[in-house]
Short mmCIF file of C-alpha atoms in Angstrom, two decimals:
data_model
loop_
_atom_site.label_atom_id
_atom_site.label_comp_id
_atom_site.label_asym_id
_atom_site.label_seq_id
_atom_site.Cartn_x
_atom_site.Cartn_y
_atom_site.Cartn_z
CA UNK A 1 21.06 0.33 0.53
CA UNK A 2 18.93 -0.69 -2.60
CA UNK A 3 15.74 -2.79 -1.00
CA UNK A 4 14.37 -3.93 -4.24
CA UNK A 5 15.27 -5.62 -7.65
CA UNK A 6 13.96 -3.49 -10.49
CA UNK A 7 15.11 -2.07 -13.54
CA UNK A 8 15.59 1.69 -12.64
CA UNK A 9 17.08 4.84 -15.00
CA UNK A 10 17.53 8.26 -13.67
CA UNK A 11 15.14 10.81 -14.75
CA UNK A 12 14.97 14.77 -14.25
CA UNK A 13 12.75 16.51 -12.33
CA UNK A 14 12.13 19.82 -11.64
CA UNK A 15 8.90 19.75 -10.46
CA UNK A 16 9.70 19.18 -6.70
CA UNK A 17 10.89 21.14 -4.13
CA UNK A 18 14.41 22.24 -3.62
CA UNK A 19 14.80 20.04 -0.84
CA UNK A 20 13.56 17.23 -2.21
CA UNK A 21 14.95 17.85 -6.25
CA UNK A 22 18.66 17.68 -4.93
CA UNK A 23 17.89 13.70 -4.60
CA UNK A 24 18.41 11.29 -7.40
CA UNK A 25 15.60 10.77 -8.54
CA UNK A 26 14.54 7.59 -11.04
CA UNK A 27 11.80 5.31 -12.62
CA UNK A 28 11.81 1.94 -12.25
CA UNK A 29 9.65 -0.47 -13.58
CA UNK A 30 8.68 -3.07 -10.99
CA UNK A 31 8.22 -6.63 -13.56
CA UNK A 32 5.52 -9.30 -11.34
CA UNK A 33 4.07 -11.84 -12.22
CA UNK A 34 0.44 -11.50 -12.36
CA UNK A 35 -2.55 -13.59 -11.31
CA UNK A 36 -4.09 -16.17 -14.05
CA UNK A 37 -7.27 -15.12 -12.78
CA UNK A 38 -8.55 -11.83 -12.50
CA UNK A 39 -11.91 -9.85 -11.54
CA UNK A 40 -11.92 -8.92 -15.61
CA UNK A 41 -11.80 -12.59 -16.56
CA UNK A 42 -14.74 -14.55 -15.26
CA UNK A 43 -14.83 -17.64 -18.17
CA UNK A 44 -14.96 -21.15 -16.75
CA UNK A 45 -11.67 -23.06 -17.31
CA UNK A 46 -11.43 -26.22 -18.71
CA UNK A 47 -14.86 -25.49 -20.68
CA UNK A 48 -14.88 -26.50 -24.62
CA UNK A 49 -15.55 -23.68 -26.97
CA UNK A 50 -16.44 -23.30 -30.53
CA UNK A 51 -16.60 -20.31 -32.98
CA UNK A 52 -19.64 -19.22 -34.90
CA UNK A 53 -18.60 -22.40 -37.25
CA UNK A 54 -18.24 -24.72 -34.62
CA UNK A 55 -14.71 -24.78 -34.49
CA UNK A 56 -12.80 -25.80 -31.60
CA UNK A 57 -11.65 -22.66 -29.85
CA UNK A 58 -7.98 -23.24 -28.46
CA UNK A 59 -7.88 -22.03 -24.68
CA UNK A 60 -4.16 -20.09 -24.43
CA UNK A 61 -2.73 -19.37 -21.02
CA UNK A 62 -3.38 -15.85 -20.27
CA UNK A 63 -0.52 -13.97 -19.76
CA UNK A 64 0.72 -13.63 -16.00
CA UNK A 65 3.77 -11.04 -16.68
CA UNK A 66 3.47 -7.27 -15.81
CA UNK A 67 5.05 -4.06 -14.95
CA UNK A 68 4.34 -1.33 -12.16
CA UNK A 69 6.03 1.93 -13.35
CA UNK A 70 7.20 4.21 -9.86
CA UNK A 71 9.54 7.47 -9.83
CA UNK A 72 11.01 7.04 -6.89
CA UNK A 73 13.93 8.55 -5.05
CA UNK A 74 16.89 5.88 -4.24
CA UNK A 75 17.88 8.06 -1.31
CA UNK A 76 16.29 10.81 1.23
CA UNK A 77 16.52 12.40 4.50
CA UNK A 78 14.52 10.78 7.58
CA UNK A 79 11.46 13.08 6.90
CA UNK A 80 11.02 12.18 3.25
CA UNK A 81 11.68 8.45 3.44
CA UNK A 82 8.00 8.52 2.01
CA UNK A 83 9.70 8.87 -1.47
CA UNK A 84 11.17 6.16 -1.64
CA UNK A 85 10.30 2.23 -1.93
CA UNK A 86 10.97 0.00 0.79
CA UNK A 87 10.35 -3.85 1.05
CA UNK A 88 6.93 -3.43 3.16
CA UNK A 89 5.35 -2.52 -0.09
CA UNK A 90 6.71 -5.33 -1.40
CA UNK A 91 5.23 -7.67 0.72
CA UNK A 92 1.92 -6.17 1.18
CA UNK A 93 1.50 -5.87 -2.67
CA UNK A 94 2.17 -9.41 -3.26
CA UNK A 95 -0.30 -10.31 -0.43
CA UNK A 96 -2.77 -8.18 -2.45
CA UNK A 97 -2.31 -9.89 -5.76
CA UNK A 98 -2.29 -13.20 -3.91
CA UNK A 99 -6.03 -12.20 -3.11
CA UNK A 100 -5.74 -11.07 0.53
CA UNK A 101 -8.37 -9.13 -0.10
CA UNK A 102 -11.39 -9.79 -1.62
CA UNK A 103 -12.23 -8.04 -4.85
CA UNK A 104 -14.87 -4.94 -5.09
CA UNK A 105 -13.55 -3.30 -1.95
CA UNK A 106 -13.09 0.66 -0.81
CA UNK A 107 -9.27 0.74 0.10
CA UNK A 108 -7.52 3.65 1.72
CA UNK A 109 -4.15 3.22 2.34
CA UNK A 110 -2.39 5.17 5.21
CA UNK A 111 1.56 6.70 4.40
CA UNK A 112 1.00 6.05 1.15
CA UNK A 113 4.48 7.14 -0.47
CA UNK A 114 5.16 6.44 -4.30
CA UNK A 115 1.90 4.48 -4.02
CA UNK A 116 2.84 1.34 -5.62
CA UNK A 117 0.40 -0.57 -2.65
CA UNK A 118 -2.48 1.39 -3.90
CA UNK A 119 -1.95 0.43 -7.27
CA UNK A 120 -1.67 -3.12 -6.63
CA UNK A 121 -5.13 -2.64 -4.83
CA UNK A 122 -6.81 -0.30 -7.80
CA UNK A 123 -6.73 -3.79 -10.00
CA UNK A 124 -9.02 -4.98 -7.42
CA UNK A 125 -11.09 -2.95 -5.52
CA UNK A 126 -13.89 -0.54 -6.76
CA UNK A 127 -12.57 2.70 -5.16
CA UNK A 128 -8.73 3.43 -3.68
CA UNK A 129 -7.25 6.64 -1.76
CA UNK A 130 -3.68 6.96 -1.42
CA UNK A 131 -3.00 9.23 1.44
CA UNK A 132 0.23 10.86 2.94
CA UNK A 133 1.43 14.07 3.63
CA UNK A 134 3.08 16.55 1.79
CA UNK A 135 3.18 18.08 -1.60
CA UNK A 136 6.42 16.43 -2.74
CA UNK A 137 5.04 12.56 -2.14
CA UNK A 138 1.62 13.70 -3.23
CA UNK A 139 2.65 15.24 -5.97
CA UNK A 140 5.15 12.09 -7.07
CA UNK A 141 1.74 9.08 -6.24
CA UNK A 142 -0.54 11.48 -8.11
CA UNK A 143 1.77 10.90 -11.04
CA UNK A 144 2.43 7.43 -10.46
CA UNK A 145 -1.39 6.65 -10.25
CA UNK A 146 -1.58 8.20 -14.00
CA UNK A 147 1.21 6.33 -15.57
CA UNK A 148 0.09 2.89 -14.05
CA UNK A 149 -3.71 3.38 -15.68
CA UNK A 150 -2.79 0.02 -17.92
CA UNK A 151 -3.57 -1.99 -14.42
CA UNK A 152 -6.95 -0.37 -13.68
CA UNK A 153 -8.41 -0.07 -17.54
CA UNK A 154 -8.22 3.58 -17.15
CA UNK A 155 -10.33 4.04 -14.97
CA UNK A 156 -9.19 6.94 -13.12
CA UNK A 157 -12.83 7.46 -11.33
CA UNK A 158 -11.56 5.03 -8.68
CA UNK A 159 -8.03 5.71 -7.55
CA UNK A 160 -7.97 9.22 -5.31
CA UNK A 161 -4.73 10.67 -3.89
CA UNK A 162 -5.49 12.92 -0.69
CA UNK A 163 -3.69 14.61 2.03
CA UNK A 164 -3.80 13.03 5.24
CA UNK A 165 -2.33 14.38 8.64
CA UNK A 166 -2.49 11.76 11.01
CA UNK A 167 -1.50 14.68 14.26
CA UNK A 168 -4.93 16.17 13.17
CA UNK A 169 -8.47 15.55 14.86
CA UNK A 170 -9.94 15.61 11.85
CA UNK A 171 -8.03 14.81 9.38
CA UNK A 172 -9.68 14.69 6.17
CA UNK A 173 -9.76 18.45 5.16
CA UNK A 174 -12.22 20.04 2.85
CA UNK A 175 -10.86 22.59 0.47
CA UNK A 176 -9.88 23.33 -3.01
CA UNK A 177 -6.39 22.35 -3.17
CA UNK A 178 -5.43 18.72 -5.76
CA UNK A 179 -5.14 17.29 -2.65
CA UNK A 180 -8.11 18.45 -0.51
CA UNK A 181 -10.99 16.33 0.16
CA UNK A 182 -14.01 16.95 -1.12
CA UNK A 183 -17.75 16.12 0.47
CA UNK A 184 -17.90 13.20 -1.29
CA UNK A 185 -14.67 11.83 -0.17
CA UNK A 186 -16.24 12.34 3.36
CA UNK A 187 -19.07 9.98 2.69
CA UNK A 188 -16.80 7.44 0.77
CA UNK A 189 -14.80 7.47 3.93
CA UNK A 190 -17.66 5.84 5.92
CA UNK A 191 -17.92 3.17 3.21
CA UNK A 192 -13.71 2.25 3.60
CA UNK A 193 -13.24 -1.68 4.37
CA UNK A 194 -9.77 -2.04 4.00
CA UNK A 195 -7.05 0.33 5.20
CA UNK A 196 -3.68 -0.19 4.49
CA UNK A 197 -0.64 0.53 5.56
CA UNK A 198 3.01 -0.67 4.78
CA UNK A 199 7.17 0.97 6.28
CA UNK A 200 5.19 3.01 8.55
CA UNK A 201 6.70 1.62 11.52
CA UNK A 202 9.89 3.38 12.15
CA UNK A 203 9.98 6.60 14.64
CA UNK A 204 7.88 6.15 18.20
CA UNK A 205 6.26 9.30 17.68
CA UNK A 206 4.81 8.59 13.70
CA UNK A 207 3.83 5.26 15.33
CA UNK A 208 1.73 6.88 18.10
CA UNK A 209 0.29 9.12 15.49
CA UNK A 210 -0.42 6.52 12.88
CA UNK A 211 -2.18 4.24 16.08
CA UNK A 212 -3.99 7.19 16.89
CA UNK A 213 -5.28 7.49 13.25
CA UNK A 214 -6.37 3.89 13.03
CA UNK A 215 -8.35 4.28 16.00
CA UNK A 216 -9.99 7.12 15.04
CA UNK A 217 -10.97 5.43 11.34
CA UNK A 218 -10.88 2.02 11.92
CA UNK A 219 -14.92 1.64 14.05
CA UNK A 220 -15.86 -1.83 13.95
CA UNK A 221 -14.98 -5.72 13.44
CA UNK A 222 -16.09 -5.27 9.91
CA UNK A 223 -12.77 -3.00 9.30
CA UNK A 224 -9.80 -4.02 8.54
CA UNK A 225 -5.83 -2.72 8.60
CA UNK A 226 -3.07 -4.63 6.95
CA UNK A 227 0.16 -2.94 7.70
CA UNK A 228 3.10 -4.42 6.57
CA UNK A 229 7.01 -3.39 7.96
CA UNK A 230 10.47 -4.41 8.23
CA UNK A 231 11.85 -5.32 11.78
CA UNK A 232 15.14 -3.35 11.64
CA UNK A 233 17.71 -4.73 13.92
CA UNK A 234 20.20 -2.23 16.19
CA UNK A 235 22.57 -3.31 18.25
CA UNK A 236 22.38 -0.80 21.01
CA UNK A 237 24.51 0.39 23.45
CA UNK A 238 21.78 0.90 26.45
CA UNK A 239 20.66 -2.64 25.65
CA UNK A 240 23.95 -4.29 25.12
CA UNK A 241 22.24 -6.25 23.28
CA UNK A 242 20.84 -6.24 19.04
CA UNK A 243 17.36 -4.62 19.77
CA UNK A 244 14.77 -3.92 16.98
CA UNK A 245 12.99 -0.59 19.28
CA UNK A 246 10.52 0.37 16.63
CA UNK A 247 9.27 -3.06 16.05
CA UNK A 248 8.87 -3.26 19.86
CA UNK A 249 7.51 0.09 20.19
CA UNK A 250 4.66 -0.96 18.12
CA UNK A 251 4.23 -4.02 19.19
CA UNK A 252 3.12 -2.91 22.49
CA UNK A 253 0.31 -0.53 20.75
CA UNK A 254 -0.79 -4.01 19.47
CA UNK A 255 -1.15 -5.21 22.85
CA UNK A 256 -2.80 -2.51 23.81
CA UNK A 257 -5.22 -2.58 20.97
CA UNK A 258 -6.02 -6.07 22.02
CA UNK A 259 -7.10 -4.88 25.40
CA UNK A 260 -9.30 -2.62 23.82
CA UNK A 261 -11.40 -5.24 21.92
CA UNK A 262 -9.58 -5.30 18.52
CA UNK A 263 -8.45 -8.89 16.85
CA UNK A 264 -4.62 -8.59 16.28
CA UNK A 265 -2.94 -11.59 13.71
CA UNK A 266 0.44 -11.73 12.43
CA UNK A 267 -0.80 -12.91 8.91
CA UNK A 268 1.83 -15.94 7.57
CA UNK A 269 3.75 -14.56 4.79
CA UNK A 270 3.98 -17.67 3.13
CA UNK A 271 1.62 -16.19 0.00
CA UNK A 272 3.17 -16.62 -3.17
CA UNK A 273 5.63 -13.79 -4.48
CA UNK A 274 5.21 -12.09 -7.48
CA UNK A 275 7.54 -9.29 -7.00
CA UNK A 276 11.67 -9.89 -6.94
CA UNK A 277 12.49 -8.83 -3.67
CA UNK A 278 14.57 -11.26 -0.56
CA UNK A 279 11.55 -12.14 1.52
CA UNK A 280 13.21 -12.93 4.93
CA UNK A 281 12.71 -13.43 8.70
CA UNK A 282 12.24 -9.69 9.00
CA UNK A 283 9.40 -8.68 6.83
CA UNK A 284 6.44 -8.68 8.58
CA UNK A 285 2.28 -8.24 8.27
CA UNK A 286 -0.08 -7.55 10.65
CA UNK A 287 -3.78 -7.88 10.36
CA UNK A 288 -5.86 -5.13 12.71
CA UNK A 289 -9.38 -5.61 12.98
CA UNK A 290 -11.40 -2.90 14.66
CA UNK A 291 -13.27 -3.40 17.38
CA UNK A 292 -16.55 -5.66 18.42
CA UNK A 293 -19.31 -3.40 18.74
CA UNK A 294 -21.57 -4.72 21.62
CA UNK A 295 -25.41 -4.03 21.25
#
């Protein structure tokens, strides 16, 4: 099943693992329409302006079309759904462009994938990591990142794609590796406001993991986590009934969450939409944010 409306070509690549290489692989090019206003366009509107001659300077629209570029897989085993691009990035892109978040921010997003959410947020905030796990989806967002430089000026300074096992303790390992994190990662970490997080939500045990994670980066009220998912509905024959288990599953980490201090909100998707996509009853975002710190 194709989630998303894009213009797509197949493309070859080699560069993956054998596994992962036998998949059709293609690029799409995601159109949106972008915001009139932008952090690189602070003039007043509806101010008069002259020229050097005192001419009347005619205001134009600015233009609100433009393109994410994503190789993506259209299909994959379970463990490399990562690889593809699902609706949840959809939605929680369009919430970022709609100016969910406020501009200047240090993003990290969780289960990163293709990283089409962290590009979204590198037109915006100062610094982004896109983190996931694996050299095949690292490998693929690394190369995304590059080819979507138009949207962030170039400035590859500010958009970071690390490894990021969320079974691990610690999971933000130093090394040498393209995908290692280095010392000053480690301090940017403790800067993060926004984490991110979007089609995460879809085996009990990655969801235990992923709740795990958040609790472990996610310290006070000032932090927030916008995940962003797609209740998929079984009809089940323990149940009798059409279920949606994952959804529930993670749901009741929510509630538990909530006993522990944090603010839960299911955030209204009624944001404008910039990408082409069906928005419907199932899509879903959730805003997390971490927990009061009593002094």
């Amino acid at each position: 099943e194709i989630h998303i409306d894009s213009e797509n070509v197949p493309i070859a690549d080699d560069s993956l693992q054998p596994h992962a290489s036998e998949q059709a692989v293609v690029q799409s090019r995601f159109r949106f329409k972008f915001p009139v206003r932008t952090k690189t366009d602070s003039r007043p509107r509806n101010v008069l302006e002259v020229d050097e001659d005192g001419d009347l300077l005619v205001q134009r629209p600015d233009s609100t079309e433009s393109y994410v570029i994503i190789d993506h897989f259209l299909a994959t085993p379970l463990r490399s759904v990562g690889l593809q691009v699902w609706k949840g990035a959809l939605l929680l892109s369009d919430f970022l462009l709609s100016g969910g978040v406020p501009e200047g921010k240090t993003v990290l997003e969780l289960g990163g994938g293709t990283g089409l959410c962290s590009i979204v947020a590198a037109i915006f905030a100062d610094t982004v990591y896109c983190t996931d796990k694996g050299d095949d989806i690292l490998r693929l967002c690394r190369r995304n990142m590059d080819q979507n430089d138009h949207l962030y000026s170039g400035d590859f300074e500010k958009v970071h794609v690390r490894e990021l096992d969320w079974t691990k303790d610690d999971p933000f390992v130093e090394g040498d590796g393209p995908w290692c994190w280095t010392s000053a990662d480690r301090c940017n970490v403790k800067k993060i406001d926004v984490f991110l997080a979007a089609d995460v939500v879809y085996d009990n045990s990655l969801t235990d993991s992923f709740i795990e994670t958040l609790e472990r980066l996610v310290r006070n009220s000032d932090q927030v986590a916008y995940v962003a998912l797609e209740k998929r509905i079984n009809f089940t024959l323990d149940d009798l009934d059409v279920v949606s288990p994952a959804h529930s599953f993670f749901v009741g980490h929510l509630g538990r969450l909530l006993g522990n201090g944090w603010a839960v909100e299911k955030v209204s998707t009624e944001f404008p939409q910039s990408f082409r996509y069906t928005r419907d009853k199932y899509l879903e975002l959730w805003k997390l944010s971490g927990p009061t710190i009593c002094t």
